[in-house]
CSV table of C-alpha atoms and ligand atoms in Angstrom, one decimal:
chain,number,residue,atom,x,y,z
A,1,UNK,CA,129.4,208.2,169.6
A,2,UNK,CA,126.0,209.3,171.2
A,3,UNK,CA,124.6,209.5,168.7
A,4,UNK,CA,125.4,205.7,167.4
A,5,UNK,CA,124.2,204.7,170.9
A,6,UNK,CA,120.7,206.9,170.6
A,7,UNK,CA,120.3,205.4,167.2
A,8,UNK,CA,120.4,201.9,168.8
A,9,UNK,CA,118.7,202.5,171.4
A,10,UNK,CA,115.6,203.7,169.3
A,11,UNK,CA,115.8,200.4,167.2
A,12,UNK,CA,115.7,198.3,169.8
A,13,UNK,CA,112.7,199.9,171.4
A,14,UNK,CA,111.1,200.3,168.3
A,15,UNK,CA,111.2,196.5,167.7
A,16,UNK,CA,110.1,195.6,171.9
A,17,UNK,CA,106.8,195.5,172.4
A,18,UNK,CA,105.6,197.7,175.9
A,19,UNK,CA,103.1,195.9,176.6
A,20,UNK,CA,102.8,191.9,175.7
A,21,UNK,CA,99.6,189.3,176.2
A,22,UNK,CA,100.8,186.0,175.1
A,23,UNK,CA,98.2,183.4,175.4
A,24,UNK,CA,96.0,184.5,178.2
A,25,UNK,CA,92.9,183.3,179.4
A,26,UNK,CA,90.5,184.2,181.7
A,27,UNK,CA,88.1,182.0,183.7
A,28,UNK,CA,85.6,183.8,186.3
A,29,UNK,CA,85.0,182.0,189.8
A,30,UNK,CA,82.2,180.2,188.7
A,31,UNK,CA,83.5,179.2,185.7
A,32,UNK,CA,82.6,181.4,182.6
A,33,UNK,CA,85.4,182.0,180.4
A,34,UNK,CA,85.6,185.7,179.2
A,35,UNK,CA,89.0,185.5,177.4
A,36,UNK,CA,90.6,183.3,175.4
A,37,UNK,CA,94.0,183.0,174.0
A,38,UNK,CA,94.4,186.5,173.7
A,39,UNK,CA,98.0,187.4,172.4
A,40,UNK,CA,99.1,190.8,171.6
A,41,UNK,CA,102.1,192.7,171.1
A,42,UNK,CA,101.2,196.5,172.1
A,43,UNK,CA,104.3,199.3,171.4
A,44,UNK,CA,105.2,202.7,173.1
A,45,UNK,CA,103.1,205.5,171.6
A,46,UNK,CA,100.4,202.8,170.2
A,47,UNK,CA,96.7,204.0,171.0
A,48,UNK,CA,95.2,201.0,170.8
A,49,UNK,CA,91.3,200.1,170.9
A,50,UNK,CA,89.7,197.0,172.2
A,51,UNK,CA,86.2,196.9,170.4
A,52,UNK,CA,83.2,194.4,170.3
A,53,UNK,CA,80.3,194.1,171.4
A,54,UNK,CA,79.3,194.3,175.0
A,55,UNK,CA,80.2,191.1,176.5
A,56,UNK,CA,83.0,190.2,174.6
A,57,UNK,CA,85.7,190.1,177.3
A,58,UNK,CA,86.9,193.4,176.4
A,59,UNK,CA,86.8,195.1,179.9
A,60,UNK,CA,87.9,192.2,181.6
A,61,UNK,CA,91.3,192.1,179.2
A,62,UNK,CA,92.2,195.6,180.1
A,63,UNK,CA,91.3,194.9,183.8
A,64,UNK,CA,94.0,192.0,183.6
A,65,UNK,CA,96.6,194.4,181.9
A,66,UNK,CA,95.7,197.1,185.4
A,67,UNK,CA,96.0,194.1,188.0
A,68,UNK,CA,92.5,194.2,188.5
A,69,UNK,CA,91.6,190.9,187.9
A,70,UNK,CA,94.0,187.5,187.9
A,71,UNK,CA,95.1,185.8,184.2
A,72,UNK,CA,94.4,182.7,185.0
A,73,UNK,CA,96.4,181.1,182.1
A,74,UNK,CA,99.1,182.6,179.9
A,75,UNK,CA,101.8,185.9,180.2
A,76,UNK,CA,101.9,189.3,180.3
A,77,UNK,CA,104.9,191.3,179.8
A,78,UNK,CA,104.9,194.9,180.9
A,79,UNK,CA,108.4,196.8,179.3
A,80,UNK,CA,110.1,193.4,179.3
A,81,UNK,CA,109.0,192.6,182.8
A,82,UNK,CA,106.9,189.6,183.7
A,83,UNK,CA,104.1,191.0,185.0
A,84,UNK,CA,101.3,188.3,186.2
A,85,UNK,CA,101.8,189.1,189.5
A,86,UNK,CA,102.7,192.6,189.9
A,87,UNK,CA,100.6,195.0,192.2
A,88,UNK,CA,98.6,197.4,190.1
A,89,UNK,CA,100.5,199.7,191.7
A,90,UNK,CA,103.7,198.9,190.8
A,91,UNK,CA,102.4,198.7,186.7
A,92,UNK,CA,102.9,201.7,185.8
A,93,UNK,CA,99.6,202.2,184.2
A,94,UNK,CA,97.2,204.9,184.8
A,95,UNK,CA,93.2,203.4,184.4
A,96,UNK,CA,90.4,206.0,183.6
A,97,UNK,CA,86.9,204.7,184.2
A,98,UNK,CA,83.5,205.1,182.7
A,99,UNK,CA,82.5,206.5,186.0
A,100,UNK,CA,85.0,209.0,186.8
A,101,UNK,CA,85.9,207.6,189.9
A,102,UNK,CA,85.9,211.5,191.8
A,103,UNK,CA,85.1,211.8,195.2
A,104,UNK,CA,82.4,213.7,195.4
A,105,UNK,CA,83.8,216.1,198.7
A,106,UNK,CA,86.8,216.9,197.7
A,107,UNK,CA,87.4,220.0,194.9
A,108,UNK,CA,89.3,219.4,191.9
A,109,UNK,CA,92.5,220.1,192.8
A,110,UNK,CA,92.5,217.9,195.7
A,111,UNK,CA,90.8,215.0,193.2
A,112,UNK,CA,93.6,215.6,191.1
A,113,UNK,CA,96.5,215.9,194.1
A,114,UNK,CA,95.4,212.8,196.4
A,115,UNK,CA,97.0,209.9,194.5
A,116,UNK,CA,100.6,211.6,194.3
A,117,UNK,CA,100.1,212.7,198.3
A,118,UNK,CA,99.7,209.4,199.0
A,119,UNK,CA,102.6,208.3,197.1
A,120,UNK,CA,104.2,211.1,198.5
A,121,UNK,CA,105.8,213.0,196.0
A,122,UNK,CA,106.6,216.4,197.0
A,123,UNK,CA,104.0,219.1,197.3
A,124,UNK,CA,105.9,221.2,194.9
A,125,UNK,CA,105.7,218.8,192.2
A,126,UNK,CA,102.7,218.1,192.9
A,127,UNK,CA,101.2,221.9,192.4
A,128,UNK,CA,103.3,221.8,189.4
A,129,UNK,CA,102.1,218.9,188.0
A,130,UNK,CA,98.4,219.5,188.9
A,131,UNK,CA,98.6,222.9,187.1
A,132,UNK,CA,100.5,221.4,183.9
A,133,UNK,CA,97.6,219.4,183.6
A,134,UNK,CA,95.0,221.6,184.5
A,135,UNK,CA,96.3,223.7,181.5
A,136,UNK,CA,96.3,220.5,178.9
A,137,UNK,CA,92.9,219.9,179.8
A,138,UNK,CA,91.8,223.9,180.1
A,139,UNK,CA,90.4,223.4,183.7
A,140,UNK,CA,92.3,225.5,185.5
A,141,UNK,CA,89.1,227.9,186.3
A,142,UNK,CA,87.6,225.0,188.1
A,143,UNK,CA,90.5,223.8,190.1
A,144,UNK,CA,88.5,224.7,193.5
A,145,UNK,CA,85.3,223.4,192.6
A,146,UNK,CA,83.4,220.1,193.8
A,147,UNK,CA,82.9,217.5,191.1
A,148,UNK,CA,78.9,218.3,191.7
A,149,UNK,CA,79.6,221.7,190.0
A,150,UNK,CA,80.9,220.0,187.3
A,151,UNK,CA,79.4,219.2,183.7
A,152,UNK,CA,79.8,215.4,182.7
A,153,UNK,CA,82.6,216.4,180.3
A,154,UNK,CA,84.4,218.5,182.9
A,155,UNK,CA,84.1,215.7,185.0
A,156,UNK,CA,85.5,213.5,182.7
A,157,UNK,CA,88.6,215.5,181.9
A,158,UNK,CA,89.8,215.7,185.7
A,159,UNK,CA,89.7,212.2,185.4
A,160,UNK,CA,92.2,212.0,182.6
A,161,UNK,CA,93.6,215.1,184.9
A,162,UNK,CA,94.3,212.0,187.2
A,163,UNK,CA,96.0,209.7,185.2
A,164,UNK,CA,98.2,212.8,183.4
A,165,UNK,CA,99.5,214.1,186.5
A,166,UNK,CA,100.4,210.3,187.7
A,167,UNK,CA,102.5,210.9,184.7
A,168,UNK,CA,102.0,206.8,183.9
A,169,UNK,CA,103.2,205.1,181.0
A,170,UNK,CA,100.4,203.4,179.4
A,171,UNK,CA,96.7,205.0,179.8
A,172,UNK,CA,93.9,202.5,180.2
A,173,UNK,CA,90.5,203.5,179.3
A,174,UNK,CA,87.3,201.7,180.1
A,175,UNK,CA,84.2,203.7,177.6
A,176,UNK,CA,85.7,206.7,179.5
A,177,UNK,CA,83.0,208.9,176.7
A,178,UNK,CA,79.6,206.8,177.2
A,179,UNK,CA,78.2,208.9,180.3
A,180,UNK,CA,78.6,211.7,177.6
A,181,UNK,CA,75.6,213.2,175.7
A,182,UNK,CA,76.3,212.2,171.5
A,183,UNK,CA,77.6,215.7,171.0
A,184,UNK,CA,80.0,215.9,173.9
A,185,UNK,CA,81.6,212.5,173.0
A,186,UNK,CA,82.4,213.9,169.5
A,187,UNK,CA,84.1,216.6,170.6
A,188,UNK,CA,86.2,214.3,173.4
A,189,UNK,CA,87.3,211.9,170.9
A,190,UNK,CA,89.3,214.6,169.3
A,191,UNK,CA,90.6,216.0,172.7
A,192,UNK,CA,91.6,212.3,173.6
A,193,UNK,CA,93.5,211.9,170.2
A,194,UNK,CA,95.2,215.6,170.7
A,195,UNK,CA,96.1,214.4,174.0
A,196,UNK,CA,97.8,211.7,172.9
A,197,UNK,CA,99.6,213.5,170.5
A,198,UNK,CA,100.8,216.1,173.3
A,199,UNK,CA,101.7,213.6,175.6
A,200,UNK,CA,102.8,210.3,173.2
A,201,UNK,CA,101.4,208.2,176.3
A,202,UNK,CA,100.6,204.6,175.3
A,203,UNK,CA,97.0,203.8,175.1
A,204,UNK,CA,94.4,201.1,175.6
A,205,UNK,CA,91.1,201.7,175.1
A,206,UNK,CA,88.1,200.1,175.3
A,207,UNK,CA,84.8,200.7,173.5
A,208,UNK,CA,81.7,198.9,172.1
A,209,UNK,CA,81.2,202.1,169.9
A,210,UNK,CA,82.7,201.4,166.2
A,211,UNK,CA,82.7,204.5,165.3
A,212,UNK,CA,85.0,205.5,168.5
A,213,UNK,CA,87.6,202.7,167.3
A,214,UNK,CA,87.9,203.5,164.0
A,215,UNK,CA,87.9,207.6,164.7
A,216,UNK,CA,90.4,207.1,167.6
A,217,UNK,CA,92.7,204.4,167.1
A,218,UNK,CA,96.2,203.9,165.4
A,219,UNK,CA,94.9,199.8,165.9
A,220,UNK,CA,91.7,198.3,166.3
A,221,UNK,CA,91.7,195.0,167.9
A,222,UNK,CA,88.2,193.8,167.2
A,223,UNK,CA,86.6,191.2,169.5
A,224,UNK,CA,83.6,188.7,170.3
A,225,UNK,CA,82.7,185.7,172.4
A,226,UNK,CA,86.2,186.0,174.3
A,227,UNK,CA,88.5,185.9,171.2
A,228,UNK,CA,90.4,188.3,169.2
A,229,UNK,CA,89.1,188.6,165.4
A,230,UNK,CA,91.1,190.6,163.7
A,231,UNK,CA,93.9,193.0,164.5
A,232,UNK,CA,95.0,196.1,162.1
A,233,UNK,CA,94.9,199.7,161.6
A,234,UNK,CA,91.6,201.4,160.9
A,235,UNK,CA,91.6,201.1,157.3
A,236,UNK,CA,92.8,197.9,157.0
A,237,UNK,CA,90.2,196.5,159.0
A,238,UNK,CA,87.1,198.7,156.8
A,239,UNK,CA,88.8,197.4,153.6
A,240,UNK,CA,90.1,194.2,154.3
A,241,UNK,CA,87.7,192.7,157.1
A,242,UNK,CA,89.2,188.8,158.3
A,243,UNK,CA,85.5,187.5,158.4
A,244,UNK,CA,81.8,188.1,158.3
A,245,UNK,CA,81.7,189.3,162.1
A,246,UNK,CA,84.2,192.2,161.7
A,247,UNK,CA,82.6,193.3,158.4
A,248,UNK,CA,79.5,193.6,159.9
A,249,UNK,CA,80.4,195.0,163.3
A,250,UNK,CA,82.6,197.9,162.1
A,251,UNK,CA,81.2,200.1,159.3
A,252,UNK,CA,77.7,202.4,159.7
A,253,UNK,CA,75.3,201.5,158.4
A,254,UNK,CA,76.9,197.7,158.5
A,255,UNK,CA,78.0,196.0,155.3
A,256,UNK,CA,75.6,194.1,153.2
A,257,UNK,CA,75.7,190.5,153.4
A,258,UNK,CA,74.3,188.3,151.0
A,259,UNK,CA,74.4,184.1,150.7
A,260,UNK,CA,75.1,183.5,146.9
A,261,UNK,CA,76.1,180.9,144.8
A,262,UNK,CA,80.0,180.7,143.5
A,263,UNK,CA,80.0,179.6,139.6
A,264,UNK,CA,83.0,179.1,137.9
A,265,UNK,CA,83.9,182.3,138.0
A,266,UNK,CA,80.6,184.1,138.7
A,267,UNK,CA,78.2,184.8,141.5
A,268,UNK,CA,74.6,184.1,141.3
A,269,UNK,CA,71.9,185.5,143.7
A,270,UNK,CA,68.7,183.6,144.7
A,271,UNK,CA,66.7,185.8,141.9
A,272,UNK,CA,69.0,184.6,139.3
A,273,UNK,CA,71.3,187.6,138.9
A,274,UNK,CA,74.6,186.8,138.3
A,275,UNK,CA,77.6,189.0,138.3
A,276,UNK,CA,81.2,188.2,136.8
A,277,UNK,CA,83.7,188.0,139.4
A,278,UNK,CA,87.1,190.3,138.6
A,279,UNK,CA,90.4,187.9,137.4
A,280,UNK,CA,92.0,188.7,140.9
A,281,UNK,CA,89.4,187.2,143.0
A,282,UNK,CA,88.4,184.0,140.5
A,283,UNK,CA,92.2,183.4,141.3
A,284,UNK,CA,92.1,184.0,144.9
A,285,UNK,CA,89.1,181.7,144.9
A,286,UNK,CA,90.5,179.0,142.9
A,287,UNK,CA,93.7,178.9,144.9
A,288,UNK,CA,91.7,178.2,148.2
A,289,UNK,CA,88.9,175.9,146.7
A,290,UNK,CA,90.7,174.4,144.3
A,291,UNK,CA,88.2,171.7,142.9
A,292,UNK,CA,85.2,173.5,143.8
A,293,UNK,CA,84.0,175.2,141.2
A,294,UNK,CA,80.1,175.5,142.6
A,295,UNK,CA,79.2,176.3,145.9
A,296,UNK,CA,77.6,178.6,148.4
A,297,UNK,CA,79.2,182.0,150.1
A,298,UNK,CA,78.7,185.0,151.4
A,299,UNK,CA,78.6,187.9,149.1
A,300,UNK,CA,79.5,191.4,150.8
A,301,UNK,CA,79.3,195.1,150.0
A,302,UNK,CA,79.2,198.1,151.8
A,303,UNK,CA,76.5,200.6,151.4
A,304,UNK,CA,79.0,203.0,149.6
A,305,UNK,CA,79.9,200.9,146.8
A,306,UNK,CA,76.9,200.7,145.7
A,307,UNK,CA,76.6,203.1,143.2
A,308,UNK,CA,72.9,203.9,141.2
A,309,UNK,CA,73.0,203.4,137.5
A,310,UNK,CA,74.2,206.6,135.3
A,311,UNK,CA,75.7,208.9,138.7
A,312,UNK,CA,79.6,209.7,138.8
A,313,UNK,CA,81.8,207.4,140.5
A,314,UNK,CA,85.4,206.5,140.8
A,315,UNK,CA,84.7,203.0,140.6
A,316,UNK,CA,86.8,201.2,137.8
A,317,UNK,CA,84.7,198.7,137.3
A,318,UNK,CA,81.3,198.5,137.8
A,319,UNK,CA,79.1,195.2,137.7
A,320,UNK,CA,76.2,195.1,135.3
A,321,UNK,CA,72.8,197.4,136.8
A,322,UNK,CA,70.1,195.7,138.6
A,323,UNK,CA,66.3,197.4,139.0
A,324,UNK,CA,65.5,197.3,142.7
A,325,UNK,CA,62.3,198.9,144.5
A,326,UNK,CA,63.0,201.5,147.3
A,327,UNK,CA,61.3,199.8,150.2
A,328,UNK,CA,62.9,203.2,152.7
A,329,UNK,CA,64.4,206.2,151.7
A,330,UNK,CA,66.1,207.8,154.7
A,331,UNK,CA,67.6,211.2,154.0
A,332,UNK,CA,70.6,212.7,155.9
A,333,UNK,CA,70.7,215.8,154.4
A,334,UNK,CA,73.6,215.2,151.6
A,335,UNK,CA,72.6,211.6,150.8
A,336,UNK,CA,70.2,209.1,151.3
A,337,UNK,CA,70.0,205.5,153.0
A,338,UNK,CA,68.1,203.8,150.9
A,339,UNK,CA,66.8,200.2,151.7
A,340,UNK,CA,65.9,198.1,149.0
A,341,UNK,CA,64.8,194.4,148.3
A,342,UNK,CA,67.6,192.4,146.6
A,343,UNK,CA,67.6,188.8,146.2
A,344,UNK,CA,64.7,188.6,148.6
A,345,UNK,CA,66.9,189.9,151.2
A,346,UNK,CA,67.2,193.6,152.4
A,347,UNK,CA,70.2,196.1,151.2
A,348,UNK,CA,71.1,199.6,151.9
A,349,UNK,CA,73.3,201.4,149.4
A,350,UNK,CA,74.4,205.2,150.3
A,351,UNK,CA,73.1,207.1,147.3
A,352,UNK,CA,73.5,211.1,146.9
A,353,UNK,CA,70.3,213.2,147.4
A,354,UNK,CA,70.8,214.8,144.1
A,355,UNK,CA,67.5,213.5,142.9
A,356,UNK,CA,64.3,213.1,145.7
A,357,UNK,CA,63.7,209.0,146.0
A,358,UNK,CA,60.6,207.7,147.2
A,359,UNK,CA,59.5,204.5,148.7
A,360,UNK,CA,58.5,202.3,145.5
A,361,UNK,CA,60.7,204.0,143.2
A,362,UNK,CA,62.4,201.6,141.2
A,363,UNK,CA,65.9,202.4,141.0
A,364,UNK,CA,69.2,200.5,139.1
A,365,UNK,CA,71.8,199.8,141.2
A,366,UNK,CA,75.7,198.6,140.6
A,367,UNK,CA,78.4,197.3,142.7
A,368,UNK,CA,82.0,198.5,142.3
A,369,UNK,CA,83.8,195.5,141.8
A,370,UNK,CA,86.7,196.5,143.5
A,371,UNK,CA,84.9,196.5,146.5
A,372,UNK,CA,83.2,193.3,147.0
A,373,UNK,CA,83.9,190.4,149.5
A,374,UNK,CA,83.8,187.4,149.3
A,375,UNK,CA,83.6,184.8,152.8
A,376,UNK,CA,83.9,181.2,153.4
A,377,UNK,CA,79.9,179.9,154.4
A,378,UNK,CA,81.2,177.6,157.3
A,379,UNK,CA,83.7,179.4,158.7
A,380,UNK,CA,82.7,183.1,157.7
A,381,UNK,CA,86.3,183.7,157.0
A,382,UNK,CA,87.4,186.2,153.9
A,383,UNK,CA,89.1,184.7,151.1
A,384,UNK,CA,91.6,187.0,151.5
A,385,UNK,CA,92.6,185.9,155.0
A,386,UNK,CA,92.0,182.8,154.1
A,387,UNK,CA,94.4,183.1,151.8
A,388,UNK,CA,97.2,184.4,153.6
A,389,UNK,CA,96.6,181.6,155.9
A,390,UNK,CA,97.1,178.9,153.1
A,391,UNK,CA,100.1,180.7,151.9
A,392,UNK,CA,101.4,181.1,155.6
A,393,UNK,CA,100.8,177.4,156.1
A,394,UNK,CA,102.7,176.2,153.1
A,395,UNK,CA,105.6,178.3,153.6
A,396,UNK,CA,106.1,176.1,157.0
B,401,ADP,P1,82.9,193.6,177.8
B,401,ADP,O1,83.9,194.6,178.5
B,401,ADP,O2,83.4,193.3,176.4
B,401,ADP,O3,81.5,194.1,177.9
B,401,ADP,P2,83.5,191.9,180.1
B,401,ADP,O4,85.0,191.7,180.0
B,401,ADP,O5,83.0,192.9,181.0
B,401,ADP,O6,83.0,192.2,178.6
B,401,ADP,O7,82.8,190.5,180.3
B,401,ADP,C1,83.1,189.3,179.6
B,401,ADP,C2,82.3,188.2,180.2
B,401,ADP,O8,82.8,187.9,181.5
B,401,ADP,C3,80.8,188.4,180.3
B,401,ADP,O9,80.2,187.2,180.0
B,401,ADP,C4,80.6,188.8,181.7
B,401,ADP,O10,79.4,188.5,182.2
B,401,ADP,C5,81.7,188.0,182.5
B,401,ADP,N1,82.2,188.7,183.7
B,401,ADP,C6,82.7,190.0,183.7
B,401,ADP,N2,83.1,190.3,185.0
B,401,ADP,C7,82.8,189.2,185.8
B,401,ADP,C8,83.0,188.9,187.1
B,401,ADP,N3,83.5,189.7,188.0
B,401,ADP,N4,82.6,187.7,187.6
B,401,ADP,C9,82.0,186.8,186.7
B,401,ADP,N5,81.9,187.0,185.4
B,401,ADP,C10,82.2,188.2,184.9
């Protein structure tokens, strides 16, 4: 009978969302709107990234989820409670900042021990907890030292020591890694994701860094002016990108966008090269522009499927070559970047360094026709997504 009742139980949770945005918007004092709209269903164990660039209403978003700033219009639900006007305090949530946020004359333990002392839990549990976390984080031999004694990454983890031993529900992180030299941050990103793992906490984190989102996240909420753009695990947002914005933003070094000409069927570039467009988009297209059989879009591929005439690939298709000069060849040891003039405008296509490529080599590139995108011109929407909205609207 318990276990009918566990079972239940699980299903139920598994469908209610722990945290829930529904329509919020923030307006500042003097009236700048940072967020728009934003709706979001976020469940237990999620580790969730809010990424754009900076400016994008990302902080400010997270800030409204901690109680740190009003919502000025719209919901939010925290495990099923309304929560608009609940004192941080009383959330449940756990916020680590960029900053650490230590006080500077007090050692470690006590940095770690003064928020439960003053919610007074017992000193016992306390010591307990503090040395439970000390152990996650492997700072135990630096429990009695002063932050100032600290290297930025020790630092940083007795700030997550803080927001472990609070034992909170949901973890919200503002760039907690950007005070961080580049090879430090690399090897927190795994210790964050471990952590998670160990402690199944729910997550929100914030980052302008793409690279951080897609390493970190189980799903990437990417934003920009104040509005979400696209919502989805890691790989569906690389392969699948809603519009030109994400499929620029996340991907290194960022997708190559090119305006073309749609002809029945075919693309043309501005110098007159034209490739034929798989069966499965040509329908895709026709199904959204119906009538249209000539018209302008952007063309997109990323550096990686772009593959140089006569080297192995796994592509199925490949389009037919075109010669291209090497205007930069940047080598990273295993493969190069190269830059090259196509269509008047600048590409880069990941190549491997096999061969040495110089600058004014001319070279014969392909794309892998499986991998190219195709976007709307006014909107900058994917036919894909644009798709799925059609359908989604027809069904109603
Ligand atoms: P992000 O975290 O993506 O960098 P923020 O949420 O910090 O973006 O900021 C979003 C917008 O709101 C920006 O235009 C910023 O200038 C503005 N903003 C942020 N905080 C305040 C504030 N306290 N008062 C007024 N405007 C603010």
């Amino acid at each position: 009978m318990n276990e009918e009742k566990v079972s239940k139980k699980n299903t139920l949770e598994e469908r209610q969302p722990f945290i829930s945005l529904v329509q919020a918007n923030k307006i500042y004092a003097h009236g700048v709107q940072a967020v728009y709209d934003f709706s979001l269903d976020i469940f237990e164990r999620e580790f969730v990234v809010f990424v754009g660039p900076s400016g994008c209403g990302k902080s400010t978003t997270l800030r409204m989820i901690a109680g740190l700033e009003d919502i000025t219009s719209g919901e939010l639900y925290i495990d099923g409670v309304f929560a608009n006007n609940l004192e941080p305090k009383d959330r449940e949530v756990s916020m680590v900042f960029q900053s650490y946020a230590l006080y500077p004359h007090m050692t470690v333990y006590k940095n770690l021990a003064f928020g439960l002392e003053t919610r007074h839990v017992p000193r016992d549990e306390i010591d307990e907890r503090i040395k439970q976390a000390a152990k996650i984080l492997e700072i135990e031999p630096y429990l009695e030292r002063r932050p100032r004694a600290l290297s930025g990454g020790q630092m940083q983890r007795v700030a997550l020591g803080r927001a472990i031993v609070r034992k909170a529900k949901v973890f919200l992180m503002d760039e907690p890694l950007s005070n961080l030299d580049a090879k430090l941050r690399v090897q927190m990103r795994s210790e964050l994701v471990k952590l998670h793992r160990q402690l199944g906490s729910t997550t929100i984190y914030v980052t302008h860094d793409q690279t951080e989102a897609m390493t970190m996240a189980t799903r990437i909420v990417v934003m920009k002016d104040g509005r979400i753009q696209q919502v989805g695990t890691p790989k569906e947002i690389y392969d699948h990108p809603a519009n030109v914005f994400v499929s620029k933003f996340i991907g290194s070094p960022a997708m190559n966008v090119l305006t073309v000409t749609y002809k029945e069927g075919t693309i043309v570039f501005n110098n007159g090269h034209s490739i034929k467009l798989p069966a499965k988009i040509v329908e895709m297209h026709d199904y959204i522009y119906s009538a249209q059989h000539t018209h302008t879009m952007h063309f997109g591929i990323r550096p990686e499927d772009i593959i140089q005439e006569g080297y192995p690939t796994l592509a199925k298709e490949l389009s037919k070559p075109l010669a291209v000069e090497i205007k930069l060849a940047e080598l990273l040891g295993n493969e190069y970047y190269a830059h090259a003039d196509f269509d008047n405008e600048p590409i880069i296509a990941k190549i491997p360094a096999g061969k040495d490529i110089f600058e004014g080599d001319q070279i014969n590139l392909c794309f892998d026709m499986d991998k190219i995108h195709l976007f709307d011109i006014e909107s900058g929407l994917s036919i894909e997504k644009m798709q799925e909205d059609k359908k989604h609207d027809e069904k109603k």
